[in-house]
Amino acid sequence: MSDLNDEYDAYDEYDGADGADGHDGPGASGAYDERDEELHDGLVEEELRQAAAILDPVPAGLRRLAVDAFVLRDLDARIAELTFDSLVDGIPVRGETDPPRMLTFSTDAVTVDVEVTADGLIGQLLPPGPAGIEVLSGPRAHARLTADDMGRFTGEAPPAGPFALRLRTGREVVVTEWLRA
């Protein structure tokens, strides 16, 4: 038993024989429940991560190099510049308490119009065409969206905090500027 798991669980005394340990735990039926096994594996993995972080931490220089290398993975990507932001360039509408934020990003070949609302993202690519779109939001997992043949896409969750869009068309990769939602 580890320090992280000070509570008793049936795995501590399980010897692999069906019910031979005198408990009615996972060993009594002769089969593990998959959820219990996944939980146990997750706890063991977390303990190993913590031990490695304490006993053999990643040097700061190596971490910095890894982050720099990660940034360069889209070196050939075109940067789409913000050409319109309704927070800056928009005309206020009387009676509208929470208007959607309208954004336009442009490169020489692609324009991306995006509406950011409390319900998510709505957007369109010009010229129209299919594309894979990732909503980048720092170290968290990226939301993956798909633009249809008309270049339209939607996302169900609005970005929280800084975000950018990475578009992968058949011809190129385009990354928008980072903005705060």
C-alpha positions as YAML, in Angstrom:
chain: A
units: angstrom
residues:
- id: 1
  name: MET
  ca: [0.00, 0.00, 0.00]
- id: 2
  name: SER
  ca: [1.28, 3.49, -0.84]
- id: 3
  name: ASP
  ca: [1.05, 6.79, 0.98]
- id: 4
  name: LEU
  ca: [-1.46, 8.02, -1.60]
- id: 5
  name: ASN
  ca: [-3.79, 5.12, -0.98]
- id: 6
  name: ASP
  ca: [-3.92, 4.89, 2.78]
- id: 7
  name: GLU
  ca: [-7.46, 3.57, 2.69]
- id: 8
  name: TYR
  ca: [-7.93, -0.18, 2.53]
- id: 9
  name: ASP
  ca: [-8.91, -1.65, -0.79]
- id: 10
  name: ALA
  ca: [-9.46, -5.26, -1.74]
- id: 11
  name: TYR
  ca: [-6.36, -5.32, -3.95]
- id: 12
  name: ASP
  ca: [-4.09, -5.03, -0.89]
- id: 13
  name: GLU
  ca: [-4.76, -8.56, 0.28]
- id: 14
  name: TYR
  ca: [-5.75, -10.23, -2.99]
- id: 15
  name: ASP
  ca: [-3.54, -13.24, -3.64]
- id: 16
  name: GLY
  ca: [-5.03, -14.31, -6.97]
- id: 17
  name: ALA
  ca: [-6.99, -17.33, -5.69]
- id: 18
  name: ASP
  ca: [-10.78, -17.28, -5.85]
- id: 19
  name: GLY
  ca: [-11.90, -16.28, -2.38]
- id: 20
  name: ALA
  ca: [-8.79, -17.79, -0.79]
- id: 21
  name: ASP
  ca: [-7.95, -14.59, 1.02]
- id: 22
  name: GLY
  ca: [-11.15, -14.77, 3.06]
- id: 23
  name: HIS
  ca: [-12.62, -11.58, 1.60]
- id: 24
  name: ASP
  ca: [-15.50, -11.02, -0.75]
- id: 25
  name: GLY
  ca: [-13.48, -8.56, -2.84]
- id: 26
  name: PRO
  ca: [-12.48, -8.74, -6.47]
- id: 27
  name: GLY
  ca: [-10.75, -12.07, -5.97]
- id: 28
  name: ALA
  ca: [-13.88, -13.82, -4.71]
- id: 29
  name: SER
  ca: [-15.49, -14.02, -8.12]
- id: 30
  name: GLY
  ca: [-12.24, -14.76, -9.96]
- id: 31
  name: ALA
  ca: [-12.53, -11.73, -12.24]
- id: 32
  name: TYR
  ca: [-11.64, -8.07, -11.88]
- id: 33
  name: ASP
  ca: [-14.16, -5.43, -12.65]
- id: 34
  name: GLU
  ca: [-12.67, -3.39, -15.54]
- id: 35
  name: ARG
  ca: [-13.48, -0.08, -13.85]
- id: 36
  name: ASP
  ca: [-11.65, -1.16, -10.69]
- id: 37
  name: GLU
  ca: [-8.66, -2.25, -12.75]
- id: 38
  name: GLU
  ca: [-8.57, 1.06, -14.65]
- id: 39
  name: LEU
  ca: [-8.80, 2.98, -11.37]
- id: 40
  name: HIS
  ca: [-6.01, 0.90, -9.86]
- id: 41
  name: ASP
  ca: [-3.83, 1.36, -12.96]
- id: 42
  name: GLY
  ca: [-4.49, 5.11, -12.89]
- id: 43
  name: LEU
  ca: [-3.46, 5.35, -9.25]
- id: 44
  name: VAL
  ca: [-0.27, 3.37, -9.86]
- id: 45
  name: GLU
  ca: [0.56, 5.57, -12.87]
- id: 46
  name: GLU
  ca: [0.01, 8.74, -10.84]
- id: 47
  name: GLU
  ca: [2.26, 7.45, -8.04]
- id: 48
  name: LEU
  ca: [4.99, 6.68, -10.56]
- id: 49
  name: ARG
  ca: [4.68, 10.17, -12.08]
- id: 50
  name: GLN
  ca: [4.99, 11.77, -8.66]
- id: 51
  name: ALA
  ca: [7.99, 9.63, -7.76]
- id: 52
  name: ALA
  ca: [9.71, 10.49, -11.05]
- id: 53
  name: ALA
  ca: [9.01, 14.20, -10.54]
- id: 54
  name: ILE
  ca: [10.67, 14.07, -7.12]
- id: 55
  name: LEU
  ca: [13.52, 11.64, -7.79]
- id: 56
  name: ASP
  ca: [14.38, 12.56, -11.39]
- id: 57
  name: PRO
  ca: [12.84, 15.92, -12.36]
- id: 58
  name: VAL
  ca: [13.04, 17.20, -15.92]
- id: 59
  name: PRO
  ca: [15.79, 19.86, -16.11]
- id: 60
  name: ALA
  ca: [14.48, 23.37, -16.79]
- id: 61
  name: GLY
  ca: [16.66, 23.72, -19.92]
- id: 62
  name: LEU
  ca: [15.30, 20.50, -21.40]
- id: 63
  name: ARG
  ca: [11.71, 21.56, -20.66]
- id: 64
  name: ARG
  ca: [12.37, 24.92, -22.39]
- id: 65
  name: LEU
  ca: [13.82, 23.14, -25.46]
- id: 66
  name: ALA
  ca: [10.81, 20.80, -25.60]
- id: 67
  name: VAL
  ca: [8.40, 23.75, -25.51]
- id: 68
  name: ASP
  ca: [10.38, 25.56, -28.21]
- id: 69
  name: ALA
  ca: [10.35, 22.45, -30.41]
- id: 70
  name: PHE
  ca: [6.62, 22.06, -29.90]
- id: 71
  name: VAL
  ca: [6.03, 25.65, -31.01]
- id: 72
  name: LEU
  ca: [7.97, 25.03, -34.25]
- id: 73
  name: ARG
  ca: [5.82, 22.07, -35.34]
- id: 74
  name: ASP
  ca: [3.68, 24.46, -37.42]
- id: 75
  name: LEU
  ca: [6.58, 26.49, -38.75]
- id: 76
  name: ASP
  ca: [5.17, 26.34, -42.28]
- id: 77
  name: ALA
  ca: [1.73, 27.49, -41.13]
- id: 78
  name: ARG
  ca: [0.48, 30.79, -42.38]
- id: 79
  name: ILE
  ca: [-0.54, 33.26, -39.70]
- id: 80
  name: ALA
  ca: [-4.04, 34.69, -40.17]
- id: 81
  name: GLU
  ca: [-4.07, 38.25, -38.85]
- id: 82
  name: LEU
  ca: [-7.04, 39.70, -37.02]
- id: 83
  name: THR
  ca: [-8.64, 42.20, -39.40]
- id: 84
  name: PHE
  ca: [-11.93, 42.79, -37.56]
- id: 85
  name: ASP
  ca: [-12.98, 42.47, -33.92]
- id: 86
  name: SER
  ca: [-16.45, 43.65, -32.93]
- id: 87
  name: LEU
  ca: [-15.17, 44.59, -29.46]
- id: 88
  name: VAL
  ca: [-12.86, 47.15, -31.05]
- id: 89
  name: ASP
  ca: [-14.34, 47.96, -34.45]
- id: 90
  name: GLY
  ca: [-18.03, 47.20, -33.94]
- id: 91
  name: ILE
  ca: [-20.83, 49.68, -33.57]
- id: 92
  name: PRO
  ca: [-22.84, 49.10, -30.38]
- id: 93
  name: VAL
  ca: [-26.42, 47.93, -30.86]
- id: 94
  name: ARG
  ca: [-29.01, 49.50, -28.59]
- id: 95
  name: GLY
  ca: [-30.89, 47.00, -26.43]
- id: 96
  name: GLU
  ca: [-28.41, 44.15, -26.96]
- id: 97
  name: THR
  ca: [-27.05, 43.16, -23.55]
- id: 98
  name: ASP
  ca: [-24.60, 40.42, -24.56]
- id: 99
  name: PRO
  ca: [-23.87, 40.66, -28.29]
- id: 100
  name: PRO
  ca: [-21.82, 37.91, -29.91]
- id: 101
  name: ARG
  ca: [-18.20, 38.71, -30.65]
- id: 102
  name: MET
  ca: [-17.51, 38.82, -34.36]
- id: 103
  name: LEU
  ca: [-13.94, 38.13, -35.53]
- id: 104
  name: THR
  ca: [-12.36, 38.08, -38.98]
- id: 105
  name: PHE
  ca: [-8.90, 36.64, -39.64]
- id: 106
  name: SER
  ca: [-7.20, 36.93, -43.03]
- id: 107
  name: THR
  ca: [-4.25, 35.64, -45.00]
- id: 108
  name: ASP
  ca: [-3.55, 36.09, -48.70]
- id: 109
  name: ALA
  ca: [-5.52, 32.96, -49.56]
- id: 110
  name: VAL
  ca: [-8.01, 32.36, -46.69]
- id: 111
  name: THR
  ca: [-10.44, 34.45, -44.66]
- id: 112
  name: VAL
  ca: [-11.99, 33.06, -41.48]
- id: 113
  name: ASP
  ca: [-15.13, 34.67, -40.04]
- id: 114
  name: VAL
  ca: [-15.95, 33.56, -36.48]
- id: 115
  name: GLU
  ca: [-18.80, 34.42, -34.13]
- id: 116
  name: VAL
  ca: [-18.07, 33.69, -30.47]
- id: 117
  name: THR
  ca: [-21.19, 33.34, -28.30]
- id: 118
  name: ALA
  ca: [-21.98, 31.89, -24.89]
- id: 119
  name: ASP
  ca: [-23.20, 28.79, -26.77]
- id: 120
  name: GLY
  ca: [-19.99, 28.21, -28.75]
- id: 121
  name: LEU
  ca: [-18.39, 29.09, -32.06]
- id: 122
  name: ILE
  ca: [-19.98, 29.59, -35.47]
- id: 123
  name: GLY
  ca: [-17.79, 30.31, -38.45]
- id: 124
  name: GLN
  ca: [-17.12, 30.15, -42.16]
- id: 125
  name: LEU
  ca: [-14.04, 29.89, -44.34]
- id: 126
  name: LEU
  ca: [-13.66, 31.88, -47.54]
- id: 127
  name: PRO
  ca: [-13.14, 30.61, -50.14]
- id: 128
  name: PRO
  ca: [-15.58, 27.90, -49.07]
- id: 129
  name: GLY
  ca: [-14.25, 24.39, -48.68]
- id: 130
  name: PRO
  ca: [-13.79, 21.52, -46.24]
- id: 131
  name: ALA
  ca: [-11.17, 21.81, -43.52]
- id: 132
  name: GLY
  ca: [-10.17, 20.36, -40.19]
- id: 133
  name: ILE
  ca: [-10.19, 22.97, -37.43]
- id: 134
  name: GLU
  ca: [-8.65, 22.79, -33.97]
- id: 135
  name: VAL
  ca: [-9.57, 25.26, -31.24]
- id: 136
  name: LEU
  ca: [-6.24, 25.76, -29.49]
- id: 137
  name: SER
  ca: [-6.46, 26.70, -25.84]
- id: 138
  name: GLY
  ca: [-3.06, 26.21, -24.25]
- id: 139
  name: PRO
  ca: [-2.04, 22.89, -22.71]
- id: 140
  name: ARG
  ca: [-5.59, 21.52, -22.61]
- id: 141
  name: ALA
  ca: [-6.91, 19.08, -25.19]
- id: 142
  name: HIS
  ca: [-7.95, 20.83, -28.38]
- id: 143
  name: ALA
  ca: [-11.55, 20.85, -29.56]
- id: 144
  name: ARG
  ca: [-11.71, 19.45, -33.09]
- id: 145
  name: LEU
  ca: [-14.22, 20.86, -35.54]
- id: 146
  name: THR
  ca: [-14.89, 20.16, -39.20]
- id: 147
  name: ALA
  ca: [-15.83, 22.68, -41.87]
- id: 148
  name: ASP
  ca: [-18.27, 21.37, -44.49]
- id: 149
  name: ASP
  ca: [-18.03, 21.87, -48.26]
- id: 150
  name: MET
  ca: [-19.45, 25.38, -47.84]
- id: 151
  name: GLY
  ca: [-16.72, 26.21, -45.30]
- id: 152
  name: ARG
  ca: [-19.17, 26.36, -42.37]
- id: 153
  name: PHE
  ca: [-18.28, 25.08, -38.91]
- id: 154
  name: THR
  ca: [-19.71, 25.15, -35.39]
- id: 155
  name: GLY
  ca: [-18.37, 24.32, -31.95]
- id: 156
  name: GLU
  ca: [-20.61, 23.54, -29.01]
- id: 157
  name: ALA
  ca: [-18.41, 24.98, -26.24]
- id: 158
  name: PRO
  ca: [-17.10, 28.53, -26.24]
- id: 159
  name: PRO
  ca: [-13.35, 28.83, -25.69]
- id: 160
  name: ALA
  ca: [-12.33, 29.71, -22.15]
- id: 161
  name: GLY
  ca: [-9.38, 32.05, -21.88]
- id: 162
  name: PRO
  ca: [-6.89, 32.62, -24.68]
- id: 163
  name: PHE
  ca: [-7.56, 30.69, -27.89]
- id: 164
  name: ALA
  ca: [-6.52, 30.40, -31.51]
- id: 165
  name: LEU
  ca: [-7.75, 28.36, -34.45]
- id: 166
  name: ARG
  ca: [-5.61, 25.99, -36.52]
- id: 167
  name: LEU
  ca: [-7.13, 25.22, -39.93]
- id: 168
  name: ARG
  ca: [-5.93, 22.35, -42.07]
- id: 169
  name: THR
  ca: [-7.18, 22.55, -45.62]
- id: 170
  name: GLY
  ca: [-5.99, 20.20, -48.31]
- id: 171
  name: ARG
  ca: [-3.50, 22.83, -49.44]
- id: 172
  name: GLU
  ca: [-2.15, 24.51, -46.32]
- id: 173
  name: VAL
  ca: [-2.14, 25.04, -42.57]
- id: 174
  name: VAL
  ca: [-3.36, 28.39, -41.23]
- id: 175
  name: VAL
  ca: [-3.14, 29.49, -37.58]
- id: 176
  name: THR
  ca: [-5.00, 32.55, -36.31]
- id: 177
  name: GLU
  ca: [-3.64, 35.06, -33.86]
- id: 178
  name: TRP
  ca: [-4.26, 34.25, -30.18]
- id: 179
  name: LEU
  ca: [-7.15, 36.13, -28.55]
- id: 180
  name: ARG
  ca: [-8.84, 36.13, -25.18]
- id: 181
  name: ALA
  ca: [-12.46, 34.95, -25.42]
...
